Amino acid sequence: MSFVFKLLFLCFWLYWMSQGSVFVTSQRRGWSGNVISGTVVINGTASIGKTDDNFICATLDWWPPEKCDYGTCSWGRASLLNLDLANPILLNAIKAFSPLKIRMGGTLQDNVIYETKGDKNPCVPFPKNSSEIFGFSKGCLPMSRWDELNIFFKKAGAMVVFGLNALSGRTIGPDGSAIGAWNSSNAELLIRYTVNKGYTIYGWELGNELCGSGVGVRVSADQYASDVSSLQNIVQNIYKGFEVKPLVIAPGGFFDANWFTEFVKETPKSLQVVTQHIYNLGAAVAWVGEAGGAYNSGQNLVSNSFVYSFWYLDQLGMASSYDTKTYCRQTLIGGNYGLLDTATFVPHPDYYSALLWHRLMGSNVLSTSFSGTRNLRAYAHCSKQSQGIALLLINLSANTTVQVRVSTESPASNGDVRLQQEDQTPRINFATMPRNSKSNGNTREEYHLTAKDGNLHSKIVLLNGKVLSLNSSGGIPSMDPVNRSMLAPITVAPFSVVFSHIPSIRIPACKQG
């Protein structure tokens, strides 16, 4: 597997090189270099996509502490079975989203047995077993733990999606193909128990990475469609009389065009959400049900550091522009790609990136282009806070500051690009607006995210020049913008991210009701 990791890292490195960015330059405390001006042009006639209001989602997984990758055991006590639900940081981190979608599932979900009354065997966690494909034998979810999870998520205000074991009742052939139909009896008992206890589930998802060629095991598209139909019947029956029923979601795996085409064709009435997983560095609506960038738990000081926000936010921007409704980050906590630190629960930089997206970027996606440099990514949505717009700018350059003007008209034929000399590099003055003040038609709000000391591999992020850190009670810090004149361009420093809320730009695509 070490070869796979090296190949993955090479692909990741080449990706950033192709954008004109070199990691080693990130160690400088300050930047000097060129200043380029350009224009973000937004087509405000109509939206090009629409996300759910709660587009941001994060996952919780089943991996035990013994899960190790490349000699590193990065999961600690972050499993659904042992996560410390009494930790105040965890509660505050979820509540800050009001609400956060949480997908409970992952590789081992198809090895989970749900405890039922009269079980003769003890309900124990996943025992380590090197002869099993993922290194662990079947584990059990105690109903006492299921109660604890649901009580916690209700307190946190989370929207819960739970991944069901789709391999129950099947045998696995020597070629990895699953033989037989899904035995839904254990899952049905879990769903009935959940309803009887009054717990709210946003969606029931069937299976994890069993589609296409699968990861270790695969289920054919026609059989999967039949199994999803069975789940839909169970949900309709158990939730009969409920005004709002949970979504039925599948297949939660990597995209295979032929497999997905057949699957969707066979499930026109039984499926509300089609999910796929993305680890691209390596009639139903579409979700990204799991994406961590680098598989096998991520990499310390990469997938848990500031540099990952470039990948993560770019993914959110691209996915939303293709009408993806929800994007689930692997993970909320666990591994080296968690939004929260596995040991301390302290938020990593991507947590704050996700929170800003959630608070600022509305559901209507706008067609956006930038003239000036290919090292700047630009995404625009209707604002979640006003009838204006929200803008995301990502500067992938190591030494070029970009001054951005915003237009809803076509740019000049010359591209509105000019080059300034090094001694003209602008300084960004992060004078924060008064806490209770409102931006007016002459101003906009800006949120500048940068790495501490200019080190892209830092786990500490600065907002408008100030370190984002938890308060003494483990609360998420306030994330106040700076106010800027609409007459001035948005200054995007090298290797930085800027969100901007511009309430004064009113366009047809963002008119309400």
Short mmCIF file of N, CA, C and O in Angstrom, two decimals, residues 27 35 41 68 83 104 110 112 114 146 154 179 200 239 270 273 284 291 301 315 326 387 406 410 420 446 452 499 502:
data_model
loop_
_atom_site.label_atom_id
_atom_site.label_comp_id
_atom_site.label_asym_id
_atom_site.label_seq_id
_atom_site.Cartn_x
_atom_site.Cartn_y
_atom_site.Cartn_z
N GLN A 27 6.60 28.69 3.24
CA GLN A 27 7.21 28.84 4.55
C GLN A 27 7.59 30.29 4.85
O GLN A 27 7.93 30.61 5.98
N VAL A 35 1.36 42.13 -8.52
CA VAL A 35 -0.06 42.35 -8.24
C VAL A 35 -0.80 42.34 -9.57
O VAL A 35 -0.44 43.06 -10.49
N VAL A 41 -16.80 38.06 -13.29
CA VAL A 41 -18.03 38.37 -14.02
C VAL A 41 -19.09 37.35 -13.63
O VAL A 41 -18.88 36.14 -13.77
N CYS A 68 -5.09 1.31 11.35
CA CYS A 68 -3.82 1.98 11.07
C CYS A 68 -3.57 2.00 9.56
O CYS A 68 -3.95 1.06 8.84
N LEU A 83 -16.95 7.45 20.54
CA LEU A 83 -16.74 8.90 20.53
C LEU A 83 -17.31 9.53 21.81
O LEU A 83 -18.42 9.19 22.24
N MET A 104 -23.69 8.99 9.21
CA MET A 104 -23.07 7.94 10.00
C MET A 104 -22.90 6.70 9.14
O MET A 104 -23.88 6.13 8.65
N ASP A 110 -21.13 -2.22 6.54
CA ASP A 110 -21.71 -3.46 6.00
C ASP A 110 -21.26 -4.68 6.79
O ASP A 110 -21.51 -5.82 6.37
N VAL A 112 -21.88 -4.35 10.31
CA VAL A 112 -22.50 -4.00 11.59
C VAL A 112 -23.78 -4.81 11.80
O VAL A 112 -24.63 -4.90 10.91
N TYR A 114 -27.10 -4.95 14.39
CA TYR A 114 -27.81 -4.09 15.33
C TYR A 114 -28.40 -4.96 16.44
O TYR A 114 -29.10 -5.94 16.18
N TRP A 146 -27.02 3.49 20.57
CA TRP A 146 -27.92 4.13 19.58
C TRP A 146 -28.75 5.20 20.26
O TRP A 146 -28.97 6.29 19.71
N LYS A 154 -29.94 15.15 18.70
CA LYS A 154 -31.09 16.02 18.91
C LYS A 154 -30.67 17.27 19.66
O LYS A 154 -31.08 18.40 19.30
N ILE A 179 -23.59 -12.46 -3.44
CA ILE A 179 -24.57 -13.39 -3.98
C ILE A 179 -25.82 -13.39 -3.11
O ILE A 179 -25.74 -13.51 -1.88
N THR A 200 -35.53 11.15 15.26
CA THR A 200 -35.70 11.66 13.90
C THR A 200 -34.47 11.32 13.06
O THR A 200 -33.35 11.67 13.41
N TYR A 239 -43.12 4.27 8.53
CA TYR A 239 -43.41 5.69 8.71
C TYR A 239 -44.79 6.07 8.17
O TYR A 239 -45.05 7.24 7.91
N SER A 270 -38.31 4.36 -6.07
CA SER A 270 -37.92 3.95 -4.73
C SER A 270 -36.74 4.71 -4.16
O SER A 270 -36.37 4.53 -3.01
N VAL A 273 -32.36 9.94 -3.30
CA VAL A 273 -31.03 10.52 -3.39
C VAL A 273 -30.03 9.49 -3.89
O VAL A 273 -29.97 8.37 -3.37
N ALA A 284 -33.60 11.07 -9.36
CA ALA A 284 -33.07 11.27 -8.01
C ALA A 284 -32.06 12.39 -8.05
O ALA A 284 -31.41 12.64 -9.06
N ALA A 291 -16.34 12.40 0.98
CA ALA A 291 -15.16 12.88 0.26
C ALA A 291 -14.12 13.35 1.26
O ALA A 291 -14.39 14.22 2.09
N LEU A 301 -0.64 16.84 8.68
CA LEU A 301 -0.05 18.09 8.21
C LEU A 301 -0.35 18.38 6.74
O LEU A 301 0.22 19.29 6.15
N GLN A 315 -13.61 22.01 -4.22
CA GLN A 315 -14.55 20.91 -4.40
C GLN A 315 -15.98 21.35 -4.13
O GLN A 315 -16.91 21.03 -4.89
N THR A 326 -25.87 18.01 -1.68
CA THR A 326 -25.20 17.90 -0.38
C THR A 326 -23.79 17.38 -0.59
O THR A 326 -23.55 16.55 -1.46
N GLN A 387 -30.54 39.52 -0.10
CA GLN A 387 -30.89 39.30 -1.50
C GLN A 387 -29.73 39.63 -2.43
O GLN A 387 -29.90 39.67 -3.65
N VAL A 406 -15.75 43.14 -9.15
CA VAL A 406 -16.91 42.30 -9.39
C VAL A 406 -17.84 43.00 -10.35
O VAL A 406 -18.16 44.18 -10.19
N SER A 410 -20.26 41.97 -19.03
CA SER A 410 -19.10 41.38 -19.68
C SER A 410 -17.89 42.29 -19.48
O SER A 410 -18.00 43.51 -19.51
N GLN A 420 1.45 45.21 -11.92
CA GLN A 420 2.11 46.25 -11.15
C GLN A 420 3.46 45.75 -10.67
O GLN A 420 3.74 44.56 -10.70
N GLU A 446 -16.01 41.24 4.11
CA GLU A 446 -14.96 40.34 3.64
C GLU A 446 -14.44 39.48 4.79
O GLU A 446 -14.29 39.96 5.93
N LYS A 452 -1.31 30.50 9.55
CA LYS A 452 -0.44 31.14 10.56
C LYS A 452 1.01 31.13 10.08
O LYS A 452 1.52 30.11 9.63
N PHE A 499 -13.88 35.04 1.43
CA PHE A 499 -15.33 35.08 1.23
C PHE A 499 -15.76 36.54 1.28
O PHE A 499 -15.24 37.32 2.09
N ILE A 502 -21.86 40.57 -0.48
CA ILE A 502 -22.11 41.84 -1.15
C ILE A 502 -23.62 42.03 -1.28
O ILE A 502 -24.23 41.64 -2.28
#
